[in-house]
Coordinates of C-alpha atoms and ligand atoms in Angstrom, one line a residue:
M1151 CA -25.5 7.6 33.2
K1152 CA -23.8 7.4 29.5
K1153 CA -22.7 4.8 28.9
P1154 CA -18.9 4.1 28.3
R1155 CA -17.9 4.0 24.6
L1156 CA -16.4 0.5 23.4
V1157 CA -15.2 0.7 19.7
L1158 CA -14.2 -2.1 17.1
I1159 CA -12.0 -1.5 14.3
S1160 CA -11.2 -3.9 11.6
P1161 CA -8.6 -2.0 10.0
K1162 CA -7.9 -1.4 6.0
G1163 CA -5.6 -3.7 4.1
P1164 CA -4.0 -3.0 0.9
L1165 CA -6.4 -5.2 -1.1
Y1166 CA -9.1 -4.6 1.6
R1167 CA -10.6 -1.6 2.4
H1168 CA -14.1 0.7 1.9
R1169 CA -13.0 2.5 -2.1
G1170 CA -10.5 1.5 -4.2
G1171 CA -9.8 -1.6 -2.1
I1172 CA -10.8 -5.0 -4.3
F1173 CA -12.9 -7.0 -2.0
G1174 CA -16.2 -5.6 -4.2
R1175 CA -19.6 -6.7 -2.5
G1176 CA -19.5 -9.7 -4.2
L1177 CA -17.0 -11.6 -2.9
R1178 CA -17.4 -10.5 0.9
Y1179 CA -19.2 -11.7 3.6
M1180 CA -19.6 -10.8 6.9
P1181 CA -17.0 -11.8 9.4
Q1182 CA -17.7 -13.8 12.4
T1183 CA -15.4 -11.3 15.2
F1184 CA -17.1 -9.0 16.8
P1185 CA -20.3 -10.8 15.9
T1186 CA -18.6 -12.6 18.8
L1187 CA -17.0 -10.5 20.5
A1188 CA -19.9 -8.1 21.3
A1189 CA -21.5 -11.2 22.4
L1190 CA -19.1 -11.7 24.5
I1191 CA -19.8 -8.8 26.6
P1192 CA -20.1 -9.4 30.2
E1193 CA -23.6 -7.6 31.6
D1194 CA -22.2 -6.2 34.3
V1195 CA -19.7 -4.3 32.2
P1196 CA -23.3 -1.9 30.2
V1197 CA -21.4 -0.2 27.1
E1198 CA -22.1 1.9 23.7
L1199 CA -20.7 -0.9 21.2
C1200 CA -19.8 0.6 18.1
C1201 CA -17.8 -1.5 15.9
Y1202 CA -16.1 -0.8 12.7
D1203 CA -14.9 -2.6 9.6
E1204 CA -13.1 0.5 7.5
G1205 CA -13.5 -3.0 4.3
T1206 CA -16.4 -1.5 4.0
E1207 CA -16.4 2.1 5.7
S1208 CA -14.3 4.4 6.3
I1209 CA -13.2 6.1 10.0
N1210 CA -11.8 9.4 11.5
P1211 CA -9.4 8.6 14.6
E1212 CA -8.3 11.5 15.2
T1213 CA -12.3 12.4 16.1
L1214 CA -14.0 8.7 16.9
E1215 CA -15.4 9.6 19.8
A1216 CA -14.3 6.4 22.1
D1217 CA -13.6 5.2 25.2
L1218 CA -12.1 1.8 24.8
V1219 CA -11.1 0.8 21.6
G1220 CA -10.3 -3.0 20.3
M1221 CA -8.4 -3.6 17.1
T1222 CA -8.6 -7.3 15.4
V1223 CA -5.5 -8.2 13.1
I1224 CA -4.4 -10.1 10.4
T1225 CA -1.0 -9.3 9.2
G1226 CA -2.2 -7.1 6.1
S1227 CA -3.7 -5.4 8.5
A1228 CA -1.2 -5.1 11.2
P1229 CA 0.6 -1.4 9.2
R1230 CA -2.3 0.3 9.2
A1231 CA -4.1 -0.9 12.8
Y1232 CA -1.2 0.5 14.4
E1233 CA -1.6 4.1 12.6
L1234 CA -4.0 3.9 14.3
A1235 CA -3.7 2.9 17.6
A1236 CA -0.7 5.1 17.7
V1237 CA -4.2 7.4 16.9
F1238 CA -5.9 7.3 19.8
R1239 CA -3.5 6.2 22.3
R1240 CA -2.4 10.0 21.6
R1241 CA -5.4 11.9 22.3
G1242 CA -6.1 9.4 25.4
I1243 CA -7.9 6.1 24.1
P1244 CA -6.8 2.4 25.3
V1245 CA -6.5 0.8 22.9
V1246 CA -6.9 -3.3 23.0
L1247 CA -5.3 -5.2 20.1
G1248 CA -6.4 -8.8 19.1
G1249 CA -7.3 -11.8 16.5
P1250 CA -4.0 -13.5 14.3
H1251 CA -1.8 -11.1 13.9
I1252 CA -1.1 -10.7 17.5
T1253 CA -1.2 -13.8 18.0
L1254 CA 2.2 -15.5 15.6
V1255 CA 3.9 -12.8 16.8
P1256 CA 3.1 -10.7 20.7
D1257 CA 6.5 -8.9 19.7
D1258 CA 5.6 -6.7 17.2
A1259 CA 1.9 -5.9 18.9
R1260 CA 2.9 -4.9 22.3
P1261 CA 4.7 -1.4 21.5
H1262 CA 1.3 0.0 19.6
A1263 CA -1.2 -1.6 22.3
D1264 CA -2.1 -0.9 26.1
A1265 CA -3.3 -4.7 26.5
I1266 CA -3.1 -7.3 23.5
V1267 CA -5.1 -10.1 23.6
Q1268 CA -2.9 -13.6 22.3
G1269 CA -5.5 -16.7 21.0
L1270 CA -9.1 -17.0 20.8
A1271 CA -11.0 -14.2 22.5
E1272 CA -13.5 -16.4 25.3
V1273 CA -12.5 -16.3 29.0
S1274 CA -9.8 -13.2 28.1
W1275 CA -12.3 -11.4 26.1
P1276 CA -15.4 -11.0 29.0
K1277 CA -11.9 -10.7 31.9
L1278 CA -10.3 -7.8 30.0
L1279 CA -13.7 -5.9 30.0
R1280 CA -14.0 -6.1 34.0
D1281 CA -10.7 -5.3 34.5
W1282 CA -10.9 -2.3 32.4
Q1283 CA -13.8 -1.7 34.5
A1284 CA -12.0 -1.8 37.3
G1285 CA -9.4 0.5 36.0
N1286 CA -6.8 -2.1 35.9
L1287 CA -6.1 -2.6 32.4
Q1288 CA -3.1 -5.1 31.8
M1289 CA -0.8 -5.9 29.1
D1290 CA -1.1 -9.2 28.1
Y1291 CA -4.2 -12.1 28.4
H1292 CA -3.5 -15.3 27.2
E1293 CA -6.0 -17.7 28.7
Q1294 CA -7.4 -20.5 26.4
P1295 CA -11.3 -21.7 26.6
P1296 CA -12.2 -25.1 27.3
H1297 CA -12.2 -27.4 24.0
T1298 CA -16.0 -27.2 23.3
L1299 CA -17.5 -24.3 23.0
R1300 CA -19.8 -22.7 25.1
S1301 CA -19.9 -19.3 24.2
P1302 CA -24.0 -16.7 23.5
P1303 CA -24.2 -17.1 19.7
P1304 CA -23.0 -14.7 17.6
D1305 CA -24.3 -10.8 17.7
R1306 CA -24.9 -10.2 14.0
S1307 CA -26.6 -6.8 14.9
V1308 CA -23.2 -5.3 15.6
L1309 CA -22.1 -4.8 11.8
P1310 CA -24.4 -3.4 9.2
R1311 CA -25.9 -6.0 7.3
R1312 CA -26.3 -3.4 3.6
K1313 CA -23.3 -3.9 3.3
Y1314 CA -22.0 -7.6 3.2
L1315 CA -23.1 -9.6 0.2
T1316 CA -24.9 -11.8 3.1
D1317 CA -24.7 -11.8 6.7
A1318 CA -25.7 -16.1 7.0
V1319 CA -22.2 -16.2 8.2
F1320 CA -21.3 -19.9 11.3
E1321 CA -18.2 -21.5 12.6
A1322 CA -18.7 -24.3 14.3
T1323 CA -15.2 -25.1 14.8
R1324 CA -12.1 -23.0 15.1
G1325 CA -8.6 -24.4 14.1
C1326 CA -7.0 -27.3 12.6
H1327 CA -5.4 -30.7 13.1
H1328 CA -2.8 -30.5 10.4
S1329 CA 0.1 -28.7 9.8
C1330 CA 1.2 -27.2 6.9
E1331 CA 4.2 -25.0 6.8
F1332 CA 2.4 -21.7 5.7
C1333 CA -0.2 -22.4 8.2
V1334 CA -1.6 -19.1 10.5
S1335 CA -3.7 -21.8 12.2
P1336 CA -1.2 -24.5 13.7
A1337 CA 2.0 -21.2 14.3
A1338 CA -0.7 -19.6 16.3
W1339 CA -3.7 -21.9 17.5
G1340 CA -1.1 -25.0 17.7
R1341 CA -2.9 -28.4 16.3
N1342 CA -5.6 -27.6 18.4
V1343 CA -10.0 -27.4 18.1
W1344 CA -12.7 -26.5 19.3
F1345 CA -16.1 -27.5 18.8
K1346 CA -19.3 -25.6 19.6
P1347 CA -21.7 -28.0 20.6
V1348 CA -24.0 -29.2 18.0
E1349 CA -27.5 -27.9 19.5
H1350 CA -25.7 -24.2 19.5
V1351 CA -24.3 -24.2 15.8
I1352 CA -28.6 -26.0 14.6
E1353 CA -30.0 -23.1 17.6
D1354 CA -28.4 -20.5 16.1
I1355 CA -29.2 -21.1 11.8
R1356 CA -32.5 -21.3 12.0
R1357 CA -32.6 -18.1 14.6
H1358 CA -31.5 -15.7 12.0
G1359 CA -33.5 -17.6 9.1
G1360 CA -30.8 -18.1 6.4
K1361 CA -31.6 -20.2 3.7
R1362 CA -28.0 -20.2 2.1
I1363 CA -25.6 -20.0 4.2
I1364 CA -21.5 -19.5 4.8
F1365 CA -18.7 -21.5 7.7
V1366 CA -16.2 -19.7 7.4
D1367 CA -14.2 -23.0 9.5
L1368 CA -10.9 -24.0 8.3
N1369 CA -11.4 -27.0 8.4
L1370 CA -15.5 -28.6 8.8
I1371 CA -13.5 -32.5 8.4
S1372 CA -10.7 -31.7 11.0
S1373 CA -13.1 -34.1 12.6
R1374 CA -15.1 -36.7 11.5
T1375 CA -17.2 -37.5 14.1
Y1376 CA -18.4 -34.0 14.9
A1377 CA -18.5 -32.8 11.0
L1378 CA -20.7 -36.9 10.8
E1379 CA -23.3 -35.4 13.7
L1380 CA -23.3 -31.8 11.9
F1381 CA -23.9 -33.1 9.2
H1382 CA -26.9 -35.1 10.0
A1383 CA -28.0 -32.4 12.1
L1384 CA -27.9 -30.0 9.6
Q1385 CA -29.9 -31.9 6.7
P1386 CA -33.8 -31.6 7.9
L1387 CA -33.0 -27.5 7.6
G1388 CA -33.6 -27.7 4.6
I1389 CA -30.7 -25.4 3.9
K1390 CA -27.6 -24.9 1.2
W1391 CA -24.2 -23.8 2.7
F1392 CA -20.6 -23.5 1.6
G1393 CA -17.4 -24.1 3.8
L1394 CA -14.0 -25.2 4.4
S1395 CA -12.1 -29.4 3.9
T1396 CA -9.1 -30.8 3.1
S1397 CA -9.3 -32.2 -0.7
R1398 CA -9.4 -36.2 1.8
I1399 CA -13.6 -35.8 1.5
A1400 CA -13.4 -37.1 -1.4
E1401 CA -11.5 -40.1 0.0
D1402 CA -14.2 -40.5 2.6
P1403 CA -17.4 -41.8 0.4
E1404 CA -20.0 -41.6 4.0
L1405 CA -18.5 -38.6 5.1
L1406 CA -19.1 -37.0 1.3
D1407 CA -22.3 -38.3 1.2
A1408 CA -23.4 -37.1 5.0
C1409 CA -22.1 -33.5 3.7
A1410 CA -23.7 -33.1 -0.2
R1411 CA -27.9 -35.2 2.4
S1412 CA -26.7 -31.6 4.8
G1413 CA -27.2 -29.1 1.5
C1414 CA -23.5 -28.8 0.9
S1415 CA -23.3 -27.0 -2.5
G1416 CA -19.3 -25.8 -2.5
L1417 CA -16.4 -26.8 -0.7
L1418 CA -13.4 -24.4 -0.9
V1419 CA -10.3 -26.8 -0.8
G1420 CA -6.0 -25.1 -0.7
L1421 CA -5.6 -27.7 -3.6
E1422 CA -2.0 -25.8 -3.5
S1423 CA 0.1 -27.3 -6.1
I1424 CA -0.2 -29.6 -8.8
D1425 CA 3.4 -30.6 -7.9
P1426 CA 3.7 -33.8 -5.8
A1427 CA 7.8 -32.8 -4.8
A1428 CA 5.7 -29.4 -3.9
L1429 CA 3.4 -30.3 -1.4
K1430 CA 5.8 -32.6 0.0
D1431 CA 7.7 -29.5 0.8
M1432 CA 4.9 -27.8 1.9
N1433 CA 3.7 -31.1 5.3
K1434 CA 0.6 -31.0 2.7
P1435 CA 1.3 -34.8 1.5
F1436 CA -2.9 -35.6 1.4
N1437 CA -3.0 -34.2 -1.5
H1438 CA -2.4 -36.2 -4.8
P1439 CA -2.7 -33.3 -8.0
E1440 CA -3.0 -36.4 -9.9
A1441 CA -7.1 -37.1 -7.3
Y1442 CA -7.5 -33.1 -7.8
A1443 CA -10.0 -34.4 -12.2
E1444 CA -10.9 -37.5 -9.8
L1445 CA -12.5 -34.9 -6.7
V1446 CA -14.1 -32.4 -9.4
Q1447 CA -16.1 -34.7 -10.1
A1448 CA -16.8 -36.9 -7.5
L1449 CA -18.2 -33.4 -5.9
H1450 CA -20.4 -33.5 -9.0
R1451 CA -21.3 -35.8 -8.6
K1452 CA -23.3 -34.1 -5.4
N1453 CA -23.7 -31.3 -6.6
I1454 CA -20.8 -29.9 -5.1
A1455 CA -18.9 -26.8 -6.6
L1456 CA -15.2 -26.7 -6.0
Q1457 CA -13.4 -23.5 -5.4
G1458 CA -10.6 -24.6 -6.0
C1459 CA -6.3 -22.4 -4.1
F1460 CA -3.9 -22.3 -5.2
V1461 CA -0.2 -20.7 -4.4
F1462 CA 2.8 -19.3 -6.7
G1463 CA 6.6 -19.0 -5.2
N1464 CA 6.9 -22.7 -4.6
D1465 CA 10.6 -23.9 -4.7
G1466 CA 11.3 -25.5 -7.6
E1467 CA 8.6 -24.6 -9.8
S1468 CA 9.8 -22.4 -13.7
P1469 CA 8.4 -19.9 -15.0
E1470 CA 5.6 -22.1 -17.1
V1471 CA 3.6 -23.2 -13.8
F1472 CA 1.8 -19.8 -13.5
E1473 CA 0.2 -21.3 -17.8
K1474 CA 0.7 -24.9 -16.1
T1475 CA -1.8 -24.3 -13.1
A1476 CA -4.8 -22.6 -14.4
R1477 CA -5.3 -24.6 -17.3
F1478 CA -5.0 -27.8 -15.3
A1479 CA -7.8 -25.1 -13.5
V1480 CA -10.5 -24.8 -16.1
E1481 CA -9.7 -28.6 -17.4
A1482 CA -10.4 -29.9 -14.9
G1483 CA -13.2 -28.1 -14.4
I1484 CA -12.4 -26.3 -11.3
D1485 CA -16.1 -24.3 -10.9
L1486 CA -13.9 -20.6 -8.8
P1487 CA -9.8 -21.1 -9.1
R1488 CA -8.0 -18.7 -7.3
F1489 CA -4.4 -18.1 -7.0
A1490 CA -2.2 -17.1 -4.7
I1491 CA 1.4 -16.2 -3.1
S1492 CA 3.1 -18.1 -0.9
T1493 CA 3.4 -16.1 2.1
P1494 CA 5.2 -16.6 5.2
F1495 CA 3.2 -15.6 7.8
P1496 CA 5.5 -13.9 10.9
G1497 CA 5.2 -17.4 13.5
T1498 CA 4.9 -19.7 10.3
P1499 CA 7.8 -22.7 10.3
L1500 CA 8.0 -21.4 6.3
F1501 CA 8.4 -17.7 7.8
Q1502 CA 10.6 -18.9 10.2
R1503 CA 12.7 -21.5 7.2
L1504 CA 12.6 -18.6 4.4
D1505 CA 13.8 -16.1 7.2
K1506 CA 16.6 -18.9 7.7
A1507 CA 17.9 -19.0 4.2
G1508 CA 18.4 -14.8 4.5
R1509 CA 15.1 -15.2 1.8
I1510 CA 12.9 -12.5 3.6
L1511 CA 12.5 -9.3 1.7
H1512 CA 10.9 -7.4 4.1
R1513 CA 9.2 -7.6 7.1
D1514 CA 6.2 -4.5 5.3
W1515 CA 2.7 -6.4 6.6
G1516 CA 1.0 -4.7 4.7
K1517 CA 2.7 -6.8 1.8
Y1518 CA 1.7 -10.1 3.5
D1519 CA -1.3 -10.7 1.9
G1520 CA -1.1 -13.6 -0.6
Q1521 CA -0.9 -11.5 -3.6
H1522 CA 2.4 -9.7 -3.2
C1523 CA 5.5 -11.7 -3.1
V1524 CA 7.9 -10.8 -0.5
F1525 CA 10.5 -13.1 0.0
Q1526 CA 13.2 -14.3 -2.6
P1527 CA 11.5 -17.1 -4.7
L1528 CA 14.0 -19.8 -6.1
G1529 CA 14.1 -19.5 -9.6
M1530 CA 12.3 -16.2 -10.3
T1531 CA 12.5 -13.0 -9.3
P1532 CA 9.2 -12.2 -6.9
M1533 CA 8.1 -9.4 -9.7
E1534 CA 8.4 -12.5 -12.2
V1535 CA 6.2 -14.1 -9.3
E1536 CA 3.3 -11.6 -9.1
Q1537 CA 3.1 -11.2 -13.2
G1538 CA 3.3 -14.7 -13.5
S1539 CA 0.1 -15.1 -11.0
E1540 CA -1.5 -11.9 -12.1
R1541 CA -0.8 -14.6 -15.5
A1542 CA -3.1 -17.2 -14.2
W1543 CA -6.4 -15.0 -12.5
K1544 CA -6.4 -13.4 -16.0
L1545 CA -6.0 -17.0 -18.5
A1546 CA -8.3 -18.5 -15.5
Y1547 CA -11.2 -16.0 -15.8
S1548 CA -10.6 -15.1 -19.2
F1549 CA -14.5 -15.4 -21.1
S1550 CA -13.7 -18.3 -22.6
G1551 CA -13.1 -19.9 -19.4
C1552 CA -15.4 -19.1 -17.5
A1553 CA -18.3 -19.7 -20.5
R1554 CA -16.1 -22.9 -19.3
R1555 CA -17.1 -23.2 -16.3
I1556 CA -20.3 -22.2 -16.5
R1557 CA -21.4 -24.8 -18.8
R1558 CA -19.6 -27.5 -15.8
S1559 CA -21.0 -25.8 -12.8
P1560 CA -23.5 -27.2 -10.2
V1561 CA -24.9 -24.0 -8.9
S1562 CA -27.6 -22.1 -9.8
L1563 CA -26.3 -19.7 -13.7
P1564 CA -26.7 -17.1 -11.3
L1565 CA -24.0 -17.9 -9.0
A1566 CA -21.8 -19.4 -11.4
L1567 CA -22.5 -16.3 -13.4
V1568 CA -22.0 -12.9 -9.8
T1569 CA -18.7 -15.2 -8.7
N1570 CA -16.7 -16.4 -12.3
L1571 CA -17.7 -12.0 -12.8
S1572 CA -16.5 -11.1 -9.3
Y1573 CA -13.0 -13.0 -9.5
R1574 CA -12.5 -11.6 -13.7
R1575 CA -13.0 -7.9 -12.0
Y1576 CA -11.0 -9.5 -8.8
A1577 CA -7.9 -10.7 -11.9
H1578 CA -8.4 -7.6 -14.3
H1579 CA -7.3 -5.7 -11.1
L1580 CA -4.5 -6.5 -9.7
H1581 CA -2.3 -5.2 -11.4
K1582 CA -3.3 -1.9 -9.6
F1583 CA -2.1 -3.1 -6.7
Y1584 CA 1.0 -4.2 -7.7
T1585 CA 1.9 -0.8 -9.2
C1586 CA 1.5 1.0 -6.0
D1587 CA 3.5 1.2 -2.8
W1588 CA 0.6 1.5 -0.3
G1589 CA 1.1 4.6 1.3
L1590 CA -0.6 4.3 4.9
A1591 CA 0.0 8.1 5.6
R1592 CA -1.0 8.9 1.8
P1593 CA -4.6 8.0 1.5
G1594 CA -6.3 8.2 -1.7
L1595 CA -3.5 8.6 -3.7
C1596 CA -3.6 5.0 -4.7
P1597 CA -5.1 3.9 -6.9
Ligands
LIG312 C1 -13.8 -13.0 6.9 C2 -12.1 -13.7 6.4 C3 -10.7 -12.7 6.1 C4 -12.6 -10.8 5.3 C5 -12.5 -10.2 6.5 C6 -11.2 -10.2 7.1 C7 -10.2 -8.9 8.3 N1 -11.1 -9.5 8.9 O1 -10.1 -8.3 7.8 C8 -11.6 -10.8 4.2 C9 -12.1 -11.8 2.7 C10 -11.5 -9.0 3.6 C11 -10.8 -11.8 4.6 C12 -9.5 -11.6 3.4 C13 -7.6 -12.3 3.9 N2 -7.8 -13.1 4.4 CO1 -9.3 -13.9 5.7 N3 -10.5 -15.3 6.6 C14 -11.1 -14.5 7.0 C15 -11.7 -15.8 8.0 C16 -12.3 -17.1 6.5 C17 -13.2 -16.1 9.1 C18 -12.4 -14.9 10.1 C19 -13.6 -15.1 11.8 O2 -14.5 -14.4 10.9 N4 -13.5 -15.9 12.1 C20 -14.3 -16.5 13.2 C21 -13.6 -14.9 14.8 C22 -14.9 -15.3 15.8 O3 -12.3 -15.7 14.9 P1 -11.0 -14.2 14.8 O4 -11.2 -13.7 13.4 O5 -9.9 -15.5 14.9 O6 -11.6 -14.3 16.8 C23 -11.4 -14.1 17.5 C24 -10.3 -14.0 18.6 O7 -9.6 -14.3 17.2 C25 -10.0 -12.8 19.0 N5 -9.7 -11.9 18.1 C26 -10.3 -11.8 17.3 N6 -10.0 -10.0 16.5 C27 -9.7 -9.3 18.3 C28 -9.9 -8.3 18.2 C29 -9.4 -8.4 19.5 C30 -9.9 -6.2 20.2 C31 -9.8 -8.8 21.1 C32 -10.3 -8.9 22.0 C33 -10.2 -9.8 20.1 C34 -9.9 -10.5 18.6 O8 -11.3 -13.5 19.4 C35 -12.3 -13.8 18.6 C36 -12.9 -15.4 19.1 O9 -11.9 -15.8 19.9 C37 -10.3 -16.3 8.8 C38 -10.6 -17.0 9.1 C39 -11.2 -17.9 10.3 N7 -12.4 -18.9 10.6 O10 -10.6 -17.2 11.3 C40 -9.3 -15.6 7.9 C41 -8.1 -15.1 8.0 C42 -8.3 -13.7 9.4 N8 -7.9 -14.1 6.9 C43 -6.1 -15.3 6.1 C44 -5.6 -14.5 5.1 C45 -4.7 -15.3 4.5 C46 -6.6 -13.8 4.7 C47 -6.2 -13.2 3.2 C48 -4.7 -12.9 2.8 C49 -6.2 -14.0 2.4 C50 -6.1 -13.9 1.0 N9 -5.1 -14.8 -0.1 O11 -6.6 -13.8 -0.1 C51 -6.9 -11.7 2.6 C52 -5.5 -10.2 3.2 C53 -7.0 -9.2 2.9 C54 -5.9 -8.0 3.7 N10 -6.9 -7.1 4.7 O12 -4.7 -7.9 3.1 C55 -5.7 -15.6 7.6 C56 -4.5 -14.3 9.0 C57 -4.0 -15.0 8.5 C58 -3.1 -13.3 8.4 N11 -1.3 -13.4 9.4 O13 -3.3 -12.4 10.2 C59 -6.5 -16.5 8.6 C60 -6.9 -16.3 10.0 C61 -6.7 -17.2 7.6 C62 -6.2 -18.0 7.4 N12 -5.9 -19.7 8.0 O14 -5.1 -18.4 6.9 N13 -10.3 -13.0 5.4
LIG313 S1 -5.5 -28.7 5.9 FE1 -5.7 -25.5 5.6 S2 -5.7 -25.5 8.3 FE2 -5.2 -27.4 8.3 S3 -3.4 -26.5 9.1 FE3 -3.6 -27.0 6.0 S4 -3.5 -24.9 5.5 FE4 -4.4 -25.2 7.7

């Protein structure tokens, strides 16, 4: 008998989409959402599974065959998810929505779905699939899994490897115990952290066989004890890895040493601002701008490159902040500086504060992508913030800025070249996304 067809879709957003998007293949690694959901499908629910990432390929919802559609939704892709959902539901195909945006604002999503999954899906997803098979799909699924995630290893074969820079993408933890005002993680999942048993993570990496891997964990050092255990277990594998941490790693020589010995080659750290007052406002008091240059040196001494992320549009900033921050990033030797515009994702304390003050300009979620200014800044216009952010990108990724970084970078020359040139391309394409009103119903118009 023919198995029912389960289709999973990651909808496109203005910046992240096949054709015309800004994330070239050089910046795309395989997200773990579908490999994780695929591995969670219970054996007693036989399905033919098809996964589509609209960031890498185009789909036609009018003709796509499906018996059940599931979509993963981040805020920037919510309008497209709702648009697709309307087409599938008109065709009589039930739609399930899950992911960060659905967890942050479930009321926003319910009218567009037959079922929504809030939070982690390790328990809810198998339950939902069994309900669906029994013809008893519910509207709300919200069961939280235990803090030790003993789920089966992700099935990376469900997405086409060739469409990504790499599929050597892993996850050891989920969540973060800090509470930065703007961050989606504490708002969506609470200040909870889930851990995969270290031996499961190691087994997954061994089985994959990749020697250069990426961890997507939001803060790998959320638990020092777990991080030390993981780093010690990674060491014998002889791999190189890239991941995310906070600046606090530099304050802990034992942890930093274990991290370096485990093969860490690069860390993405949210530096956010060079202004201590802005950091205090965003509840990130453990970042110390006066110590950022020392952070770079401490990491470089261990052959670890730093991808340092800054946000603009914070209260108290003036138009000089853009050049000042970009110059600071180049002079401090940050290997890959990144700039975003502070984004009040719905459901976060930042959104609530700005909304209360009447400073949210619109709820056009498609523009909640970290590169559009969707709120009224203090002392600048939204356009000044967007243009200033673009200037910061261009300044940091000028040829001289790139050359200076590449000379000092602890990573290999080809890698430093590829990453710098990919971000240079990003910097020089950003303007297209500001001048264009990205029309969902008007594909092909922009840019
Ligand atoms: C890979 C990734 C990307 C990829 C692709 C994302 C995508 N889906 O489009 C790229 C590089 C394109 C990207 C871009 C951005 N991203 Co991003 N990204 C990630 C990252 C690092 C990993 C995702 C992942 O693999 N997670 C592991 C899987 C297993 O977890 P999960 O996706 O949450 O899925 C679980 C549950 O949520 C649930 N679930 C999720 N979807 C579904 C769907 C169904 C049907 C069901 C049943 C369950 C379910 O089940 C899973 C198992 O429990 C996450 C952080 C993270 N660690 O999660 C951020 C994250 C998703 N990104 C985020 C942000 C802010 C951005 C950017 C704005 C950053 C920027 N300034 O450029 C852009 C936006 C681009 C756009 N579309 O406009 C935020 C989400 C914000 C929000 N409100 O939606 C996150 C959470 C990081 C953070 N804390 O800020 N990102
Ligand atoms: S440290 Fe990072 S992941 Fe943790 S709450 Fe702050 S911004 Fe979010």
